[in-house]
CSV table of C-alpha atoms in Angstrom, one decimal:
chain,number,residue,atom,x,y,z
P,1,LEU,CA,-129.6,24.5,119.6
P,2,SER,CA,-125.6,22.9,121.1
P,3,ALA,CA,-123.7,20.9,122.9
P,4,THR,CA,-121.4,22.7,122.2
P,5,PRO,CA,-119.2,24.9,125.2
P,6,HIS,CA,-118.4,28.8,124.0
P,7,ASN,CA,-115.1,30.5,125.0
P,8,GLY,CA,-116.6,31.8,128.8
P,9,TYR,CA,-116.5,35.0,127.8
P,10,SER,CA,-120.1,37.3,127.9
P,11,GLU,CA,-119.4,39.3,125.5
P,12,SER,CA,-119.5,35.6,123.3
P,13,PHE,CA,-122.4,34.3,125.2
P,14,SER,CA,-124.1,37.8,124.1
P,15,ALA,CA,-123.2,37.7,120.9
P,16,LEU,CA,-124.8,34.9,119.8
P,17,LEU,CA,-128.2,36.0,121.7
P,18,GLU,CA,-128.4,39.3,119.8
P,19,LEU,CA,-128.2,36.5,117.3
P,20,LEU,CA,-131.4,35.0,118.6
P,21,ASP,CA,-133.8,38.1,119.7
P,22,ASN,CA,-131.6,41.8,119.1
P,23,GLN,CA,-134.2,43.7,121.0
P,24,ARG,CA,-133.4,41.9,124.0
P,25,PHE,CA,-129.7,41.4,123.8
P,26,ALA,CA,-126.8,43.6,122.5
P,27,ARG,CA,-123.0,41.9,122.7
P,28,ALA,CA,-121.5,45.3,124.6
P,29,VAL,CA,-124.4,45.7,126.9
P,30,PRO,CA,-124.2,43.1,130.1
P,31,LEU,CA,-127.1,40.6,130.1
P,32,ASN,CA,-130.5,41.2,131.9
P,33,ARG,CA,-131.1,38.1,133.7
P,34,ALA,CA,-134.6,37.8,133.8
P,35,GLN,CA,-134.7,38.5,129.8
P,36,LEU,CA,-132.4,35.2,129.3
P,37,GLU,CA,-134.1,33.6,131.4
P,38,ALA,CA,-137.0,34.7,128.6
P,39,VAL,CA,-135.5,32.7,126.0
P,40,MET,CA,-132.8,29.9,127.3
P,41,VAL,CA,-133.5,27.0,128.3
P,42,ARG,CA,-130.8,24.1,129.4
P,43,ARG,CA,-131.3,20.8,130.4
P,44,MET,CA,-128.8,18.4,131.9
P,45,LYS,CA,-127.7,14.3,130.3
P,46,SER,CA,-128.8,13.7,134.1
P,47,GLU,CA,-132.0,15.5,134.0
P,48,LEU,CA,-133.4,13.5,130.6
P,49,GLU,CA,-131.0,10.3,131.6
P,50,LEU,CA,-134.3,8.3,131.7
P,51,ARG,CA,-137.7,8.1,129.2
P,52,TRP,CA,-140.9,7.9,130.4
P,53,ASP,CA,-141.3,4.0,130.7
P,54,GLY,CA,-138.5,4.3,132.6
P,55,SER,CA,-135.7,2.9,130.4
P,56,ARG,CA,-132.6,4.5,130.5
P,57,ARG,CA,-132.0,7.2,127.0
P,58,PHE,CA,-128.6,7.3,127.6
P,59,ALA,CA,-125.8,4.7,129.0
P,60,LYS,CA,-124.4,5.0,132.3
P,61,ARG,CA,-120.6,7.0,133.0
P,62,CYS,CA,-118.8,5.1,135.3
P,63,VAL,CA,-115.9,7.0,136.3
P,64,LEU,CA,-112.7,3.8,137.4
P,65,HIS,CA,-109.4,3.4,138.5
P,66,LEU,CA,-106.3,1.9,137.2
P,67,GLU,CA,-104.1,1.7,140.6
P,68,VAL,CA,-100.2,1.7,139.5
P,69,ALA,CA,-97.7,0.8,142.7
P,70,TYR,CA,-95.3,3.6,141.8
P,71,SER,CA,-91.8,2.2,142.2
P,72,ALA,CA,-89.2,4.1,144.4
P,73,ALA,CA,-87.5,4.9,141.5
P,74,GLU,CA,-90.4,7.2,140.1
P,75,ARG,CA,-91.3,8.3,143.0
P,76,ARG,CA,-87.9,9.5,144.0
P,77,GLY,CA,-87.6,11.2,140.4
P,78,HIS,CA,-91.4,13.1,141.0
P,79,GLN,CA,-90.0,14.5,144.6
P,80,ALA,CA,-86.7,15.5,143.0
P,81,LEU,CA,-88.2,17.2,140.2
P,82,LYS,CA,-90.7,18.8,142.7
P,83,GLU,CA,-87.2,19.6,144.6
P,84,TYR,CA,-85.5,21.2,141.8
P,85,ALA,CA,-89.1,23.2,141.0
P,86,GLN,CA,-88.9,25.0,144.8
P,87,LEU,CA,-84.9,26.0,144.0
P,88,ARG,CA,-85.6,27.5,140.6
P,89,ALA,CA,-89.1,29.3,141.9
P,90,LYS,CA,-87.2,31.0,144.7
P,91,SER,CA,-84.1,31.9,142.9
P,92,ALA,CA,-86.3,34.2,140.2
P,93,ALA,CA,-85.4,37.6,141.3
P,94,THR,CA,-87.1,39.7,138.2
P,95,GLU,CA,-90.5,39.2,136.8
P,96,GLY,CA,-88.6,37.5,133.3
P,97,GLU,CA,-87.2,35.4,135.2
P,98,ARG,CA,-90.5,34.0,137.0
P,99,PHE,CA,-92.3,34.0,133.7
P,100,ALA,CA,-90.1,31.8,132.2
P,101,THR,CA,-89.7,29.5,135.5
P,102,GLU,CA,-93.0,29.0,135.5
P,103,PHE,CA,-93.4,27.8,131.9
P,104,VAL,CA,-90.6,25.4,132.2
P,105,LEU,CA,-91.3,23.7,135.0
P,106,LYS,CA,-95.3,23.3,134.2
P,107,LEU,CA,-94.7,22.3,130.9
P,108,LEU,CA,-91.3,19.6,133.0
P,109,LYS,CA,-94.6,18.7,135.6
P,110,LYS,CA,-97.2,17.8,132.4
P,111,ARG,CA,-94.4,15.8,130.6
P,112,LEU,CA,-93.4,14.0,133.6
P,113,PHE,CA,-97.1,12.8,134.9
P,114,SER,CA,-97.8,11.7,131.0
P,115,SER,CA,-94.5,9.5,130.4
P,116,PRO,CA,-90.6,9.5,130.6
P,117,ALA,CA,-90.4,9.2,126.8
P,118,ALA,CA,-92.2,13.0,126.9
P,119,PHE,CA,-90.4,14.0,129.8
P,120,ALA,CA,-87.0,13.0,129.4
P,121,THR,CA,-86.9,15.6,125.2
P,122,THR,CA,-88.2,18.5,127.3
P,123,LEU,CA,-86.0,17.8,130.2
P,124,GLU,CA,-82.5,17.3,128.0
P,125,LYS,CA,-83.6,20.3,126.1
P,126,HIS,CA,-84.4,22.5,129.2
P,127,ALA,CA,-80.3,21.0,131.0
P,128,ARG,CA,-79.0,21.8,127.5
P,129,SER,CA,-80.3,25.8,127.6
P,130,VAL,CA,-80.3,26.5,130.8
P,131,VAL,CA,-76.3,26.3,131.5
P,132,ALA,CA,-76.5,29.4,129.5
P,133,ALA,CA,-79.2,31.8,131.7
P,134,GLN,CA,-78.1,34.9,131.8
P,135,GLY,CA,-81.5,36.0,133.6
P,136,GLY,CA,-82.6,39.3,131.7
P,137,ALA,CA,-85.5,41.3,132.2
P,138,PRO,CA,-88.5,40.1,130.0
P,139,GLY,CA,-88.6,40.7,125.7
P,140,GLN,CA,-92.1,40.8,123.9
P,141,SER,CA,-91.3,38.2,121.9
P,142,TRP,CA,-90.0,35.3,123.6
P,143,GLN,CA,-92.7,36.0,125.8
P,144,ARG,CA,-95.0,35.8,122.6
P,145,GLN,CA,-93.2,33.1,122.2
P,146,LEU,CA,-93.7,31.2,125.5
P,147,GLU,CA,-97.6,32.4,124.9
P,148,ASP,CA,-98.0,30.7,121.7
P,149,ALA,CA,-97.0,27.1,123.4
P,150,ASP,CA,-100.3,27.0,125.3
P,151,ARG,CA,-102.2,27.4,122.1
P,152,ASP,CA,-103.9,24.3,120.5
P,153,TYR,CA,-102.4,23.1,117.4
P,154,ALA,CA,-104.0,20.9,115.0
P,155,ASP,CA,-100.4,19.3,113.8
P,156,ASP,CA,-98.7,17.0,117.1
P,157,ASP,CA,-95.3,17.7,115.4
P,158,ASP,CA,-95.5,20.9,114.7
P,159,TYR,CA,-97.0,21.6,118.5
P,160,GLU,CA,-93.6,19.6,120.3
P,161,ASN,CA,-91.6,21.9,118.0
P,162,VAL,CA,-93.2,25.0,119.4
P,163,ALA,CA,-92.8,23.7,122.4
P,164,SER,CA,-89.5,22.5,122.1
P,165,GLU,CA,-88.3,26.5,120.9
P,166,ALA,CA,-90.0,28.1,123.8
P,167,VAL,CA,-88.0,25.9,126.1
P,168,GLU,CA,-84.7,26.2,124.9
P,169,THR,CA,-85.9,30.1,125.2
P,170,ALA,CA,-87.4,30.5,128.2
P,171,SER,CA,-84.3,28.4,129.7
P,172,ARG,CA,-82.0,31.1,128.6
P,173,HIS,CA,-84.2,33.6,130.7
P,174,VAL,CA,-83.9,31.8,134.0
P,175,ALA,CA,-81.4,33.0,136.5
P,176,PRO,CA,-78.2,30.8,136.4
P,177,LEU,CA,-77.7,27.5,138.8
P,178,ALA,CA,-76.9,26.8,141.6
P,179,ALA,CA,-74.8,23.5,143.1
P,180,GLU,CA,-77.7,22.0,143.9
P,181,GLU,CA,-79.7,22.8,140.9
P,182,LYS,CA,-77.2,21.1,138.8
P,183,ALA,CA,-77.2,17.8,141.3
P,184,LEU,CA,-80.8,17.6,141.0
P,185,LEU,CA,-81.1,18.5,137.4
P,186,ASN,CA,-78.1,15.8,136.9
P,187,GLU,CA,-80.0,13.0,139.0
P,188,LEU,CA,-83.2,14.1,137.1
P,189,ARG,CA,-81.0,13.5,133.6
P,190,THR,CA,-80.3,10.3,134.4
P,191,PHE,CA,-83.5,9.0,135.8
P,192,SER,CA,-85.8,10.2,132.5
P,193,THR,CA,-82.9,8.3,130.2
P,194,HIS,CA,-83.0,5.2,131.9
P,195,ALA,CA,-87.0,5.0,132.0
P,196,ALA,CA,-88.2,6.4,128.9
P,197,THR,CA,-85.7,3.2,127.5
P,198,ARG,CA,-88.8,0.9,128.7
P,199,ALA,CA,-92.4,0.6,130.2
P,200,ASP,CA,-93.0,2.3,133.4
P,201,SER,CA,-95.0,1.1,136.4
P,202,LYS,CA,-98.1,3.1,134.7
P,203,ALA,CA,-97.3,1.8,130.9
P,204,ARG,CA,-97.0,-1.7,133.1
P,205,ALA,CA,-100.8,-1.2,134.0
P,206,LEU,CA,-102.1,-0.4,130.7
P,207,ILE,CA,-99.9,-3.1,129.2
P,208,ASP,CA,-102.1,-5.9,131.6
P,209,TRP,CA,-105.4,-4.1,131.7
P,210,LEU,CA,-105.0,-4.6,128.0
P,211,LYS,CA,-104.1,-8.0,128.1
P,212,THR,CA,-106.9,-9.1,130.9
P,213,ASN,CA,-109.4,-7.0,128.9
P,214,LEU,CA,-108.8,-7.5,125.4
P,215,LYS,CA,-106.9,-9.9,125.2
P,216,PRO,CA,-107.6,-12.5,127.8
P,217,ASP,CA,-106.6,-15.9,127.4
P,218,GLY,CA,-103.9,-15.1,124.3
P,219,HIS,CA,-107.1,-14.3,122.4
P,220,TRP,CA,-109.1,-11.4,121.3
P,221,SER,CA,-112.0,-10.5,122.6
P,222,ASP,CA,-114.3,-8.9,120.1
P,223,ARG,CA,-113.8,-4.9,123.5
P,224,ARG,CA,-112.3,-2.1,122.2
P,225,VAL,CA,-110.6,0.6,124.0
P,226,ILE,CA,-109.6,4.3,123.2
P,227,ILE,CA,-106.5,5.3,124.7
P,228,PHE,CA,-105.8,9.1,125.1
P,229,THR,CA,-102.8,11.1,125.6
P,230,GLU,CA,-102.1,14.4,125.1
P,231,TYR,CA,-98.6,14.4,123.8
P,232,ARG,CA,-97.2,12.6,120.2
P,233,ALA,CA,-94.4,12.1,122.2
P,234,THR,CA,-95.8,9.5,124.4
P,235,GLN,CA,-98.1,8.3,121.8
P,236,LYS,CA,-94.3,7.2,119.7
P,237,TRP,CA,-93.6,5.7,122.4
P,238,LEU,CA,-96.5,3.8,123.9
P,239,HIS,CA,-97.1,2.5,120.7
P,240,ASP,CA,-93.4,1.2,121.1
P,241,LEU,CA,-94.4,-0.2,124.2
P,242,LEU,CA,-97.9,-2.1,122.8
P,243,ALA,CA,-96.1,-3.4,120.0
P,244,ALA,CA,-93.5,-5.2,121.8
P,245,GLU,CA,-95.9,-6.7,123.4
P,246,GLY,CA,-97.6,-8.7,120.5
P,247,LEU,CA,-100.5,-6.0,121.3
P,248,ALA,CA,-100.2,-4.6,117.5
P,249,GLY,CA,-99.7,-6.7,115.2
P,250,GLN,CA,-102.4,-7.2,111.6
P,251,ASN,CA,-103.3,-3.9,112.1
P,252,ARG,CA,-104.8,-4.6,116.0
P,253,LEU,CA,-103.4,-1.4,116.9
P,254,LEU,CA,-103.9,2.0,114.8
P,255,THR,CA,-103.5,5.9,115.9
P,256,ILE,CA,-104.7,9.1,115.1
P,257,TYR,CA,-102.6,12.0,115.3
P,258,GLY,CA,-102.7,15.5,114.4
P,259,GLY,CA,-100.6,16.4,111.2
P,260,MET,CA,-101.7,12.9,109.8
P,261,PRO,CA,-103.3,13.2,106.4
P,262,LEU,CA,-107.0,13.4,106.3
P,263,LYS,CA,-107.7,10.8,103.0
P,264,GLY,CA,-106.0,8.8,101.5
P,265,VAL,CA,-106.3,4.7,100.2
P,266,PRO,CA,-108.8,3.5,101.7
P,267,GLY,CA,-108.2,0.2,103.9
P,268,ALA,CA,-104.5,1.5,104.1
P,269,TYR,CA,-104.7,2.6,107.4
P,270,LYS,CA,-102.7,5.6,106.9
P,271,ASP,CA,-105.2,8.8,106.9
P,272,ARG,CA,-107.9,9.5,109.9
P,273,GLU,CA,-110.6,8.6,108.1
P,274,SER,CA,-109.7,4.9,107.6
P,275,ILE,CA,-108.9,5.0,110.6
P,276,LYS,CA,-112.6,5.7,112.0
P,277,ALA,CA,-113.8,4.0,109.7
P,278,ALA,CA,-112.0,1.4,110.8
P,279,PHE,CA,-112.8,1.6,114.3
P,280,GLN,CA,-116.9,2.4,114.2
P,281,ALA,CA,-117.2,-0.7,111.8
P,282,ASN,CA,-118.2,-4.3,113.4
P,283,PRO,CA,-115.5,-6.2,115.1
P,284,ALA,CA,-116.2,-9.6,112.9
P,285,VAL,CA,-115.2,-7.5,109.8
P,286,ALA,CA,-112.2,-4.7,111.2
P,287,PRO,CA,-109.5,-6.3,113.3
P,288,VAL,CA,-108.7,-3.3,115.1
P,289,ARG,CA,-109.2,-3.0,119.1
P,290,ILE,CA,-107.1,-0.5,120.7
P,291,LEU,CA,-107.2,3.4,119.0
P,292,LEU,CA,-104.4,4.9,120.3
P,293,THR,CA,-104.4,8.9,120.2
P,294,THR,CA,-103.6,12.5,120.5
P,295,ASP,CA,-106.6,14.7,121.5
P,296,ALA,CA,-106.9,15.2,117.4
P,297,ALA,CA,-109.7,12.5,118.4
P,298,SER,CA,-111.1,14.4,121.1
P,299,GLU,CA,-113.4,16.7,119.2
P,300,GLY,CA,-116.5,16.2,116.7
P,301,VAL,CA,-115.5,12.5,116.5
P,302,ASN,CA,-117.9,9.5,116.6
P,303,LEU,CA,-116.5,5.9,117.8
P,304,GLN,CA,-119.4,4.8,119.4
P,305,ASN,CA,-120.6,2.2,117.5
P,306,HIS,CA,-118.7,-0.5,119.1
P,307,CYS,CA,-117.0,1.1,121.4
P,308,TRP,CA,-117.7,1.9,125.4
P,309,GLN,CA,-114.0,1.7,127.6
P,310,LEU,CA,-111.5,4.8,127.2
P,311,ILE,CA,-108.7,5.5,129.4
P,312,HIS,CA,-106.8,8.9,130.1
P,313,TYR,CA,-103.1,8.4,130.2
P,314,GLU,CA,-102.7,11.1,131.7
P,315,ILE,CA,-105.4,13.9,132.8
P,316,PRO,CA,-105.3,17.1,130.3
P,317,TRP,CA,-104.4,20.1,131.6
P,318,ASN,CA,-107.8,21.8,129.7
P,319,PRO,CA,-110.5,19.6,131.9
P,320,ASN,CA,-112.5,21.0,128.8
P,321,ARG,CA,-110.3,18.5,127.0
P,322,MET,CA,-111.2,15.7,129.0
P,323,GLU,CA,-115.0,15.9,128.2
P,324,GLN,CA,-114.7,16.1,124.9
P,325,ARG,CA,-112.3,12.7,124.7
P,326,ASN,CA,-115.0,11.1,126.8
P,327,GLY,CA,-117.5,12.5,125.0
P,328,ARG,CA,-116.2,10.1,121.2
P,329,VAL,CA,-118.2,6.9,123.3
P,330,ASP,CA,-120.5,8.9,125.7
P,331,ARG,CA,-123.0,10.2,123.1
P,332,HIS,CA,-125.7,9.6,121.2
P,333,GLY,CA,-125.6,6.1,118.9
P,334,GLN,CA,-124.1,4.2,122.8
P,335,LYS,CA,-125.5,1.2,121.7
P,336,HIS,CA,-123.7,0.1,125.5
P,337,ALA,CA,-125.6,0.1,128.6
P,338,GLU,CA,-122.7,1.6,130.3
P,339,VAL,CA,-119.5,3.2,128.8
P,340,HIS,CA,-116.2,2.9,131.7
P,341,VAL,CA,-113.5,6.0,131.6
P,342,HIS,CA,-110.2,5.4,133.0
P,343,HIS,CA,-107.8,7.6,134.7
P,344,PHE,CA,-104.7,5.9,136.9
P,345,VAL,CA,-103.7,6.4,140.2
P,346,GLY,CA,-101.5,5.5,142.9
P,347,LYS,CA,-101.7,2.6,144.4
P,348,GLY,CA,-103.4,3.2,148.6
P,349,PHE,CA,-104.6,6.3,147.0
P,350,ASP,CA,-107.8,5.4,149.1
P,351,ALA,CA,-106.3,5.5,152.8
P,352,SER,CA,-103.3,7.9,151.7
P,353,LYS,CA,-103.9,12.1,153.0
P,354,PRO,CA,-103.3,15.0,151.3
P,355,GLY,CA,-99.7,15.6,150.3
């Protein structure tokens, strides 16, 4: 009996079935669908949402959007990265160069869609390393290093360090920059340096939402929200922005990240367990209203006692991770009739065309 998905490999699934009945199933034998249907019962929450009397068994999940009016400078920053990526992809002549180029460009795009702070650190590492680029044949050692950067890490700072080193290594195995690419890279460095020092349009939309919903008329309500972000650099940047807006004092804003102590001094709000306990406590007792967390809090954590709102600051690369985030509040024990999950979208998205 489980609500946890397996890793997607048929061998893993058949190994679980072998534990149930080793006469019907073996991990090295392809599954017989008729035999599987005889022993497996699968039910979706949507099939069980109503009790016999018509009342809801689970909270209704409402997916909502926060519109962002991106500035011309921000749109130009994304366009410049798109143009730079297209030129870099064309310049890759060998398999090794393509592998390294795709790794760097993918990470730059992911981090720009997260925050200008996360983007700036990775872009600067790339820009300083690519000047020494000489291309070259693929090597097993540096390819393993790049693959390691795509793994899940329990410690967010460890991940940042591994990703930074991987970008530096990959940037030295790409083709040398052409003049047009150098110009675009310099434009991106200027943009990121400026953007990382202030709230961008997405951060401003978040701040406005928090003030409207959690602190209307300047007074804190009892409502709580969880804000998820993929990167520690984005988390730190957001924390400073929210603090500058008066949204962090008196322990109103707490953070969880991979690598922080699990247990410490009770009530000190410096370890994961005390922060979780405070967020689960009644708002009349615990002052916390905003939990700003990386994906360290996305698995196996109950946060639904007094919270039914969640914001994805960016869409995680792995769609399973998004469901794990949602499951912190959309789970058994949720007392509110609805769970609100928020995503950011560009203003006018509903009237725009693909591309």
